[in-house]
CSV table of C-alpha atoms and ligand atoms in Angstrom, one decimal:
chain,number,residue,atom,x,y,z
E,1,MET,CA,-35.6,-29.7,14.7
E,2,GLN,CA,-33.9,-30.0,11.3
E,3,PRO,CA,-30.7,-28.0,11.1
E,4,LYS,CA,-30.5,-25.6,8.2
E,5,ARG,CA,-28.5,-22.9,6.7
E,6,LEU,CA,-29.6,-19.9,4.7
E,7,ILE,CA,-28.0,-16.9,3.1
E,8,VAL,CA,-30.4,-14.0,2.7
E,9,THR,CA,-30.2,-10.9,0.7
E,10,TYR,CA,-32.4,-8.2,-1.0
E,11,ALA,CA,-33.2,-7.3,-4.6
E,12,GLN,CA,-34.7,-4.1,-5.8
E,13,ASP,CA,-37.3,-4.2,-8.6
E,14,ARG,CA,-36.4,-2.9,-12.0
E,15,THR,CA,-32.7,-3.1,-11.2
E,16,PRO,CA,-29.9,-5.4,-12.5
E,17,VAL,CA,-28.2,-7.8,-10.1
E,18,HIS,CA,-24.5,-7.5,-9.4
E,19,GLN,CA,-23.4,-10.6,-11.4
E,20,ASP,CA,-20.2,-11.3,-9.5
E,21,PHE,CA,-21.8,-11.0,-6.1
E,22,LEU,CA,-24.6,-13.3,-7.1
E,23,ALA,CA,-22.1,-15.8,-8.3
E,24,CYS,CA,-20.4,-15.6,-4.9
E,25,LEU,CA,-23.7,-16.2,-3.2
E,26,ARG,CA,-24.4,-19.3,-5.4
E,27,THR,CA,-20.9,-20.6,-4.5
E,28,TYR,CA,-21.7,-20.2,-0.8
E,29,ALA,CA,-25.1,-21.8,-1.1
E,30,ARG,CA,-23.7,-24.8,-3.0
E,31,SER,CA,-20.7,-25.3,-0.8
E,32,ARG,CA,-22.4,-24.9,2.5
E,33,ARG,CA,-25.7,-26.6,1.4
E,34,ALA,CA,-27.4,-23.4,2.3
E,35,GLU,CA,-30.7,-22.0,0.9
E,36,LEU,CA,-30.2,-18.8,-1.1
E,37,VAL,CA,-33.1,-16.4,-0.3
E,38,VAL,CA,-33.7,-13.1,-2.1
E,39,VAL,CA,-36.3,-10.9,-0.6
E,40,PRO,CA,-37.9,-8.6,-3.3
E,41,GLY,CA,-38.1,-4.9,-2.5
E,42,MET,CA,-39.7,-2.0,-4.5
E,43,TYR,CA,-38.6,1.6,-5.0
E,44,LYS,CA,-39.9,4.3,-7.3
E,45,ASN,CA,-37.1,5.9,-9.2
E,46,PRO,CA,-38.3,8.1,-12.1
E,47,THR,CA,-34.7,8.9,-13.0
E,48,SER,CA,-33.6,5.3,-13.1
E,49,ARG,CA,-31.3,4.5,-16.1
E,50,PHE,CA,-32.7,0.9,-16.1
E,51,GLN,CA,-36.3,2.1,-16.5
E,52,GLU,CA,-36.7,0.8,-20.0
E,53,GLN,CA,-35.3,-2.7,-19.3
E,54,TYR,CA,-38.0,-3.8,-16.8
E,55,GLU,CA,-41.7,-3.6,-16.2
E,56,GLU,CA,-43.0,-2.1,-13.0
E,57,GLY,CA,-42.7,-4.7,-10.2
E,58,GLU,CA,-40.4,-6.8,-12.2
E,59,TRP,CA,-37.1,-8.3,-10.7
E,60,ALA,CA,-34.0,-9.3,-12.6
E,61,GLU,CA,-34.6,-12.8,-13.9
E,62,GLU,CA,-31.4,-14.2,-12.3
E,63,VAL,CA,-32.9,-13.8,-8.8
E,64,GLU,CA,-36.4,-15.1,-9.7
E,65,PRO,CA,-35.6,-18.7,-8.5
E,66,TYR,CA,-34.7,-17.4,-5.1
E,67,LEU,CA,-37.4,-14.8,-4.5
E,68,CYS,CA,-39.3,-15.1,-1.2
E,69,ASP,CA,-41.9,-12.5,-0.3
E,70,GLU,CA,-43.4,-14.4,2.7
E,71,ARG,CA,-42.9,-14.4,6.4
E,72,ARG,CA,-41.0,-17.5,7.4
E,73,GLN,CA,-40.4,-18.9,10.9
E,74,LEU,CA,-36.8,-20.1,10.5
E,75,ALA,CA,-36.3,-21.2,14.1
E,76,PRO,CA,-38.5,-21.1,17.2
E,77,ASN,CA,-37.2,-17.6,18.0
E,78,LEU,CA,-36.2,-16.3,14.5
E,79,VAL,CA,-38.4,-14.9,11.8
E,80,LEU,CA,-37.5,-13.8,8.3
E,81,TYR,CA,-39.9,-10.9,7.3
E,82,GLY,CA,-40.0,-11.4,3.5
E,83,ASP,CA,-43.4,-9.8,3.5
E,84,ILE,CA,-42.2,-6.4,4.7
E,85,ARG,CA,-40.9,-3.8,2.4
E,86,VAL,CA,-38.9,-1.1,4.0
E,87,GLN,CA,-38.2,1.9,1.9
E,88,PRO,CA,-34.6,1.3,0.7
E,89,THR,CA,-33.7,4.9,1.5
E,90,ALA,CA,-34.6,4.6,5.2
E,91,SER,CA,-31.7,5.8,7.3
E,92,ARG,CA,-32.7,3.6,10.3
E,93,PRO,CA,-34.3,0.6,8.6
E,94,LEU,CA,-34.8,-1.3,11.9
E,95,THR,CA,-36.7,1.4,13.7
E,96,GLY,CA,-40.0,0.2,15.2
E,97,PHE,CA,-39.2,-3.5,14.7
E,98,GLU,CA,-38.1,-3.9,18.3
E,99,VAL,CA,-41.8,-3.9,19.4
E,100,PHE,CA,-43.3,-5.3,16.1
E,101,CYS,CA,-41.1,-8.4,16.3
E,102,SER,CA,-42.0,-9.1,19.9
E,103,GLY,CA,-40.5,-12.2,21.4
E,104,HIS,CA,-38.1,-13.2,18.6
E,105,SER,CA,-35.2,-12.2,16.5
E,106,ALA,CA,-35.8,-11.0,13.0
E,107,ILE,CA,-34.3,-10.5,9.6
E,108,ILE,CA,-35.5,-7.6,7.6
E,109,ALA,CA,-34.4,-7.2,4.0
E,110,HIS,CA,-32.8,-3.9,3.3
E,111,PRO,CA,-29.8,-2.6,1.3
E,112,LYS,CA,-28.3,-0.7,4.2
E,113,ARG,CA,-26.5,-2.8,6.8
E,114,ALA,CA,-27.9,-2.5,10.4
E,115,LEU,CA,-28.1,-4.7,13.4
E,116,GLU,CA,-29.6,-4.1,16.8
E,117,THR,CA,-29.5,-6.3,19.9
E,118,VAL,CA,-32.7,-5.8,21.8
E,119,PRO,CA,-33.1,-6.3,25.6
E,120,THR,CA,-35.1,-9.2,26.9
E,121,ALA,CA,-36.2,-10.5,30.3
E,122,THR,CA,-33.6,-13.4,29.9
E,123,ARG,CA,-29.9,-13.4,29.2
E,124,MET,CA,-30.8,-14.3,25.5
E,125,PRO,CA,-31.2,-11.0,23.8
E,126,ARG,CA,-33.1,-10.7,20.5
E,127,ILE,CA,-31.2,-9.7,17.3
E,128,LEU,CA,-32.7,-7.6,14.5
E,129,SER,CA,-30.6,-7.6,11.4
E,130,THR,CA,-30.9,-6.2,7.8
E,131,THR,CA,-29.3,-8.0,4.9
E,132,GLY,CA,-27.5,-5.9,2.3
E,133,ALA,CA,-28.5,-6.2,-1.4
E,134,VAL,CA,-27.6,-8.2,-4.5
E,135,THR,CA,-28.8,-5.6,-6.9
E,136,VAL,CA,-26.6,-2.6,-8.0
E,137,PRO,CA,-27.3,0.8,-6.5
E,138,ASN,CA,-30.2,2.5,-8.3
E,139,TYR,CA,-31.5,5.6,-6.5
E,140,SER,CA,-33.2,8.8,-7.4
E,141,ALA,CA,-31.4,12.1,-7.7
E,142,THR,CA,-32.9,13.4,-4.4
E,143,ARG,CA,-31.4,13.9,-1.0
E,144,ALA,CA,-32.9,10.6,0.3
E,145,GLY,CA,-31.8,8.8,-2.9
E,146,LYS,CA,-28.2,10.0,-2.7
E,147,ARG,CA,-28.1,9.1,1.0
E,148,GLY,CA,-29.5,5.6,0.2
E,149,ASP,CA,-26.9,5.3,-2.5
E,150,ALA,CA,-24.0,6.1,-0.1
E,151,HIS,CA,-25.2,3.4,2.3
E,152,HIS,CA,-26.0,0.7,-0.3
E,153,ILE,CA,-24.1,-2.5,0.6
E,154,LEU,CA,-23.6,-5.5,-1.6
E,155,GLY,CA,-24.0,-8.0,1.2
E,156,ALA,CA,-26.1,-10.7,2.8
E,157,VAL,CA,-26.7,-12.4,6.2
E,158,CYS,CA,-25.7,-16.0,6.7
E,159,VAL,CA,-28.1,-17.8,9.0
E,160,ASP,CA,-27.1,-21.2,10.5
E,161,ILE,CA,-29.7,-23.0,12.6
E,162,ASP,CA,-28.8,-26.1,14.6
E,163,ALA,CA,-30.9,-29.0,15.8
E,164,LYS,CA,-31.4,-27.4,19.2
E,165,GLY,CA,-32.9,-24.3,17.5
E,166,PHE,CA,-29.8,-22.1,18.2
E,167,TYR,CA,-29.2,-19.7,15.4
E,168,PHE,CA,-26.1,-17.8,14.2
E,169,ILE,CA,-26.5,-14.6,12.2
E,170,ARG,CA,-23.4,-13.2,10.5
E,171,ASN,CA,-23.2,-10.3,8.0
E,172,VAL,CA,-21.0,-10.7,4.9
E,173,THR,CA,-19.9,-7.9,2.5
E,174,TYR,CA,-18.8,-8.2,-1.1
E,175,ASP,CA,-15.3,-6.9,-1.9
E,176,ALA,CA,-15.0,-5.6,-5.4
E,177,LYS,CA,-11.1,-5.9,-5.4
E,178,THR,CA,-11.1,-9.6,-4.8
E,179,LYS,CA,-14.5,-10.2,-6.3
E,180,SER,CA,-15.4,-12.3,-3.3
E,181,PHE,CA,-16.8,-12.2,0.2
E,182,THR,CA,-15.4,-13.7,3.4
E,183,ASP,CA,-17.4,-15.6,6.0
E,184,LEU,CA,-15.3,-16.6,9.0
E,185,ASP,CA,-12.4,-18.5,7.5
E,186,ARG,CA,-13.7,-19.1,4.0
E,187,ARG,CA,-13.6,-16.8,0.9
E,188,TYR,CA,-16.4,-17.3,-1.6
E,189,SER,CA,-16.1,-16.2,-5.2
E,190,ALA,CA,-17.4,-17.1,-8.7
E,191,ASP,CA,-14.5,-19.6,-9.0
E,192,GLY,CA,-15.4,-21.5,-5.8
E,193,VAL,CA,-14.5,-21.5,-2.1
E,194,LYS,CA,-11.1,-21.2,-0.7
E,195,LYS,CA,-9.5,-20.9,2.7
E,196,ALA,CA,-9.5,-17.1,3.5
E,197,PRO,CA,-6.2,-15.4,4.3
E,198,ARG,CA,-5.6,-14.7,7.9
E,199,ALA,CA,-8.0,-12.1,9.3
E,200,ALA,CA,-6.4,-8.6,9.7
E,201,ALA,CA,-7.9,-8.3,13.1
E,202,LEU,CA,-10.1,-9.7,15.8
E,203,ALA,CA,-11.6,-7.2,18.1
E,204,TYR,CA,-13.0,-9.0,21.1
E,205,GLY,CA,-16.1,-8.0,23.0
E,206,ASP,CA,-15.1,-6.5,26.4
E,207,ILE,CA,-12.9,-9.0,28.1
E,208,HIS,CA,-13.2,-8.3,31.8
E,209,VAL,CA,-10.9,-11.1,33.0
E,210,LEU,CA,-12.4,-12.8,36.1
E,211,LYS,CA,-15.9,-12.1,34.9
E,212,TRP,CA,-16.0,-15.5,33.2
E,213,SER,CA,-19.1,-17.5,32.5
E,214,LYS,CA,-20.0,-20.4,34.8
E,215,ASP,CA,-19.9,-23.0,32.0
E,216,GLY,CA,-17.0,-21.6,30.1
E,217,LYS,CA,-18.8,-21.7,26.7
E,218,ALA,CA,-18.5,-18.1,25.9
E,219,GLU,CA,-14.7,-18.1,26.5
E,220,ALA,CA,-14.3,-21.3,24.5
E,221,GLY,CA,-16.2,-19.8,21.6
E,222,ALA,CA,-14.1,-16.7,21.6
E,223,ARG,CA,-10.9,-18.9,21.5
E,224,LYS,CA,-12.4,-21.0,18.7
E,225,LEU,CA,-12.9,-17.9,16.7
E,226,PHE,CA,-9.3,-16.9,17.2
E,227,ASP,CA,-8.1,-20.4,16.0
E,228,LEU,CA,-10.4,-20.2,13.0
E,229,VAL,CA,-9.3,-16.9,11.6
E,230,ARG,CA,-5.7,-16.6,13.0
E,231,PRO,CA,-5.8,-12.8,13.2
E,232,ARG,CA,-2.8,-10.6,12.7
E,233,HIS,CA,-4.0,-8.2,15.4
E,234,VAL,CA,-6.2,-8.8,18.5
E,235,VAL,CA,-7.8,-5.8,20.1
E,236,GLY,CA,-8.9,-6.0,23.8
E,237,HIS,CA,-11.3,-3.7,25.6
E,238,ASP,CA,-11.8,-3.5,29.4
E,239,VAL,CA,-9.3,-6.3,29.8
E,240,LEU,CA,-8.8,-5.6,33.5
E,241,ASP,CA,-12.2,-5.7,35.2
E,242,PHE,CA,-10.8,-4.3,38.5
E,243,ASN,CA,-13.5,-6.4,40.2
E,244,TYR,CA,-11.8,-6.4,43.6
E,245,ARG,CA,-12.3,-2.6,44.0
E,246,ASN,CA,-15.0,-2.1,41.5
E,247,HIS,CA,-16.8,1.2,41.1
E,248,HIS,CA,-20.0,-0.8,40.5
E,249,ASP,CA,-19.9,-2.1,44.0
E,250,THR,CA,-21.8,0.5,45.9
E,251,ALA,CA,-23.4,-1.9,48.4
E,252,PHE,CA,-21.6,-2.2,51.7
E,253,SER,CA,-22.3,-6.0,51.9
E,254,SER,CA,-20.4,-6.5,48.6
E,255,ARG,CA,-17.5,-4.3,49.7
E,256,TYR,CA,-17.4,-6.3,53.0
E,257,ARG,CA,-17.1,-9.6,51.2
E,258,LYS,CA,-14.3,-8.2,49.0
E,259,ALA,CA,-12.5,-6.5,51.9
E,260,LEU,CA,-9.8,-9.1,52.2
E,261,LEU,CA,-9.2,-9.4,48.4
E,262,LEU,CA,-5.8,-8.3,47.2
E,263,VAL,CA,-5.9,-6.0,44.2
E,264,GLU,CA,-2.5,-7.4,43.3
E,265,ASP,CA,-4.0,-10.8,42.8
E,266,GLU,CA,-6.5,-9.6,40.3
E,267,VAL,CA,-3.9,-7.5,38.4
E,268,ARG,CA,-1.5,-10.5,38.3
E,269,GLN,CA,-4.2,-13.0,37.1
E,270,THR,CA,-5.3,-10.5,34.4
E,271,CYS,CA,-1.7,-9.9,33.2
E,272,HIS,CA,-1.1,-13.7,33.1
E,273,TRP,CA,-4.2,-14.2,31.0
E,274,LEU,CA,-3.2,-11.4,28.7
E,275,ARG,CA,0.3,-12.9,28.3
E,276,ASP,CA,-1.3,-16.3,27.6
E,277,MET,CA,-3.6,-14.8,25.0
E,278,ALA,CA,-0.7,-13.0,23.3
E,279,SER,CA,0.9,-16.5,23.0
E,280,TRP,CA,-2.1,-18.3,21.5
E,281,GLY,CA,-1.6,-20.3,18.3
E,282,THR,CA,1.9,-19.5,16.9
E,283,GLY,CA,2.0,-16.3,19.0
E,284,ASP,CA,2.7,-14.2,15.9
E,285,HIS,CA,-0.3,-11.9,16.4
E,286,GLU,CA,0.0,-8.4,17.9
E,287,VAL,CA,-2.2,-7.7,20.9
E,288,HIS,CA,-3.5,-4.1,21.5
E,289,VAL,CA,-5.3,-3.0,24.7
E,290,THR,CA,-7.4,0.1,24.3
E,291,ARG,CA,-7.6,2.8,26.9
E,292,ALA,CA,-10.7,1.8,28.7
E,293,ASN,CA,-12.6,2.8,31.8
E,294,HIS,CA,-12.2,-0.5,33.7
E,295,ASP,CA,-8.5,-0.5,33.1
E,296,ASP,CA,-8.4,3.1,34.2
E,297,ALA,CA,-10.2,2.1,37.4
E,298,PHE,CA,-6.7,0.9,38.6
E,299,ASP,CA,-5.3,4.4,38.3
E,300,ARG,CA,-8.3,6.0,39.9
E,301,TRP,CA,-8.1,3.6,42.8
E,302,VAL,CA,-4.5,4.6,43.4
E,303,GLU,CA,-5.3,8.3,43.2
E,304,ALA,CA,-8.3,8.0,45.6
E,305,TYR,CA,-6.9,5.3,47.9
E,306,ASP,CA,-8.3,5.4,51.5
E,307,ARG,CA,-5.9,3.5,53.8
E,308,ASP,CA,-8.4,3.4,56.7
E,309,ARG,CA,-11.0,1.6,54.5
E,310,ASP,CA,-8.6,-0.6,52.6
E,311,PRO,CA,-5.6,-1.4,54.8
E,312,ILE,CA,-5.0,-4.8,53.3
E,313,ASN,CA,-3.9,-3.3,50.0
E,314,ALA,CA,-1.6,-0.7,51.6
E,315,PRO,CA,1.8,-2.2,50.6
E,316,TYR,CA,0.7,-2.7,47.0
E,317,TRP,CA,-0.9,0.7,46.8
E,318,ALA,CA,2.3,2.3,48.2
E,319,GLN,CA,4.3,0.8,45.4
E,320,ARG,CA,1.9,1.8,42.7
E,321,PHE,CA,1.6,5.2,44.1
E,322,TYR,CA,5.3,5.6,43.8
E,323,ASP,CA,5.0,4.4,40.2
E,324,LYS,CA,2.5,7.2,39.7
E,325,LEU,CA,4.8,9.8,41.2
E,326,MET,CA,7.5,8.6,38.9
E,327,GLY,CA,5.3,9.3,35.9
E,328,ALA,CA,3.3,6.1,35.2
E,329,ASP,CA,0.1,7.2,33.5
E,330,ASN,CA,-1.3,3.7,32.9
E,331,LEU,CA,-0.7,1.3,35.8
E,332,PHE,CA,-2.2,-1.7,34.0
E,333,ALA,CA,0.4,-1.2,31.3
E,334,SER,CA,3.3,-0.7,33.7
E,335,GLU,CA,2.3,-3.7,35.8
E,336,TYR,CA,2.0,-5.9,32.7
E,337,LYS,CA,5.5,-4.9,31.7
E,338,ARG,CA,6.8,-5.6,35.2
E,339,LEU,CA,5.1,-9.0,35.5
E,340,CYS,CA,5.0,-10.3,31.9
E,341,GLY,CA,7.3,-8.0,30.0
E,342,GLU,CA,8.8,-11.0,28.1
E,343,VAL,CA,5.7,-11.2,25.9
E,344,PRO,CA,5.0,-7.7,24.4
E,345,VAL,CA,1.5,-6.2,24.4
E,346,HIS,CA,0.7,-2.8,23.0
E,347,PHE,CA,-1.2,-0.6,25.5
E,348,LEU,CA,-2.7,2.4,23.7
E,349,GLY,CA,-2.0,5.8,25.1
E,350,ILE,CA,-4.7,8.4,25.4
E,351,ASN,CA,-5.5,9.7,21.9
E,352,GLU,CA,-3.2,7.2,20.3
E,353,PRO,CA,-4.7,6.0,17.0
E,354,LEU,CA,-5.0,2.4,16.0
E,355,VAL,CA,-6.3,2.0,12.4
E,356,ILE,CA,-6.4,-1.5,10.9
E,357,LYS,CA,-7.5,-1.8,7.2
E,358,GLY,CA,-9.2,1.6,7.4
E,359,THR,CA,-11.1,0.9,10.6
E,360,ASN,CA,-10.5,2.9,13.7
E,361,CYS,CA,-10.0,0.4,16.6
E,362,ALA,CA,-8.7,2.7,19.3
E,363,PHE,CA,-11.9,4.0,20.8
E,364,HIS,CA,-13.2,2.1,23.8
E,365,GLY,CA,-16.4,4.1,23.5
E,366,HIS,CA,-16.9,5.3,27.0
E,367,LYS,CA,-16.0,8.8,26.0
E,368,GLY,CA,-17.6,10.8,23.3
E,369,PRO,CA,-16.5,14.1,21.5
E,370,ASN,CA,-14.9,16.7,23.8
E,371,GLY,CA,-14.9,14.4,26.8
E,372,SER,CA,-18.7,13.9,26.9
E,373,ARG,CA,-20.3,10.5,27.5
E,374,GLY,CA,-19.8,8.1,24.5
E,375,THR,CA,-23.0,7.3,22.6
E,376,ARG,CA,-23.2,5.3,19.4
E,377,GLN,CA,-24.8,8.3,17.7
E,378,ALA,CA,-21.8,10.5,18.5
E,379,TYR,CA,-19.5,7.9,16.8
E,380,VAL,CA,-21.9,7.6,13.8
E,381,ARG,CA,-21.5,11.3,13.3
E,382,LEU,CA,-17.7,10.9,12.9
E,383,ALA,CA,-18.5,9.3,9.6
E,384,VAL,CA,-15.5,6.9,9.7
E,385,LYS,CA,-15.3,3.2,10.3
E,386,VAL,CA,-15.2,2.5,14.0
E,387,ILE,CA,-15.2,-0.7,16.1
E,388,ARG,CA,-16.3,0.2,19.7
E,389,GLY,CA,-16.5,-1.6,23.0
E,390,HIS,CA,-17.9,-0.6,26.4
E,391,GLY,CA,-21.7,-1.0,25.8
E,392,HIS,CA,-21.6,-4.9,25.7
E,393,THR,CA,-24.6,-4.6,23.4
E,394,PRO,CA,-23.6,-5.6,19.8
E,395,GLY,CA,-24.9,-3.5,17.0
E,396,ILE,CA,-24.2,-2.0,13.6
E,397,GLN,CA,-25.2,1.5,12.6
E,398,ASP,CA,-23.7,3.3,9.6
E,399,GLY,CA,-19.9,3.0,10.1
E,400,VAL,CA,-20.0,1.9,13.7
E,401,PHE,CA,-19.7,-1.7,14.8
E,402,ASP,CA,-20.4,-2.2,18.6
E,403,LEU,CA,-18.9,-5.2,20.3
E,404,GLY,CA,-20.5,-7.4,22.9
E,405,VAL,CA,-18.8,-9.1,25.9
E,406,PHE,CA,-16.2,-11.9,26.1
E,407,GLY,CA,-17.4,-13.9,29.1
E,408,SER,CA,-20.3,-13.8,31.5
E,409,LEU,CA,-23.4,-11.9,30.5
E,410,ASP,CA,-24.1,-11.2,34.2
E,411,HIS,CA,-21.7,-8.8,35.9
E,412,GLY,CA,-23.9,-8.4,38.9
E,413,TYR,CA,-24.9,-4.8,38.4
E,414,ASN,CA,-26.5,-5.3,34.9
E,415,THR,CA,-29.9,-6.6,36.1
E,416,LEU,CA,-32.5,-7.8,33.7
E,417,PRO,CA,-33.8,-6.9,31.2
E,418,SER,CA,-30.5,-7.1,29.3
E,419,SER,CA,-29.2,-6.7,25.8
E,420,TRP,CA,-25.7,-7.9,26.4
E,421,ALA,CA,-24.5,-10.7,24.2
E,422,ASN,CA,-21.2,-12.5,23.4
E,423,ALA,CA,-20.1,-10.9,20.1
E,424,HIS,CA,-16.8,-10.0,18.5
E,425,CYS,CA,-15.8,-8.2,15.3
E,426,LEU,CA,-13.5,-9.5,12.6
E,427,ILE,CA,-11.7,-7.3,10.1
E,428,HIS,CA,-11.1,-9.6,7.2
E,429,GLU,CA,-8.0,-9.3,5.0
E,430,ASP,CA,-10.2,-7.5,2.3
E,431,SER,CA,-11.0,-4.8,5.0
E,432,LYS,CA,-14.6,-5.8,5.4
E,433,ARG,CA,-15.9,-6.2,8.9
E,434,GLN,CA,-18.0,-9.0,10.3
E,435,LEU,CA,-19.8,-9.2,13.6
E,436,VAL,CA,-19.7,-12.7,15.0
E,437,PHE,CA,-21.9,-13.9,17.9
E,438,VAL,CA,-20.9,-16.7,20.2
E,439,ILE,CA,-23.9,-18.9,21.0
E,440,ASP,CA,-23.6,-22.1,23.0
E,441,GLY,CA,-19.8,-21.9,22.7
E,442,ARG,CA,-19.9,-21.8,18.9
E,443,VAL,CA,-19.8,-19.2,16.1
E,444,CYS,CA,-21.5,-21.3,13.3
E,445,ALA,CA,-23.4,-24.5,12.8
X,1,FE2,FE1,-16.9,-3.3,29.5
X,2,FE2,FE1,-16.0,0.0,29.4
């Protein structure tokens, strides 16, 4: 099929456009040879201060050349629903579309940013995404209106479709301070396109070293993203899989096959990979490892070690047990220091904050408030910007961005259907976040 690129946003009727953001969108469309698509939406606002300027069902004339109110099949598995108008005050604009958009991914125009990754019977999950808006906030003085106003995003989704039909969906957000938006390594403004400053951070989807993909494409794509944006900080979740003594291995046959594996080997390989990653590029980025459940499996193994069931690991266990007695509370951290201490990596302590450009990056996501199980909803209620790992299912809801996974989408225990995907989150220098999927070893086309 013919490769194509689009940038899709939403415009409310009887509402002025944000001139600067529209200029940025035009720059993007021109420089990337992308089609600018504006989906028209309607909203009744009797208290609108723009009431007199427009007729009912009229859109700002600047967006008229780009309006699209039709359903368009953009790729074999991707549909743009220009014909569906979701109330702009809807708090969960994608609700119900999982079933409605059966069999394909979908873009639904809406001023609130949201993204869901929906399970499928293959390892290719479907993505549902909203767009953000090009019109200024214009909501009624009601509870729903005020909430809509608070979640209104000047933004769009970039869609790249390659000749094989693979598609790449990336959200972009306008930054009022720089009067621009950033997509990957490029900053688009009314004045043109420039190389973006280094990204503030790249939070990788759960890393799980040793759970690599067979073809290596997911890992190659993750590395390409690093080289593209040259982040100042890299955040890693579930870096140590602890696969050799994994709590997911409940079957005796699996434990039998792993009986002769040395925990020390996996810890060493993981530490070496982490050291290499901390040296990527010019090595002037800071690496942070969150306090995650798979890393903690190392400590739990030492605490609950059964020498009769696992004699081969007895010498290593004895040394690490001694470390524990001497006060080590994070064995992955202490082993990294022992094995690779020449290249520093920051291991977060329990409850240690990590805030980068206003986004909290410290929560792995396995724990919720007061030690309960972590759910996305629980983090949404914090009402702060959060990037979270653990679920391996990328998504965006209110202030919460959920990461995907770094390598293989099949960890053995996660049988189909599956919603796991390779996705990472950037924090750009302007503080705006961008979820980036790795498809076929690439992040764009
Ligand atoms: Fe994980
Ligand atoms: Fe986890």
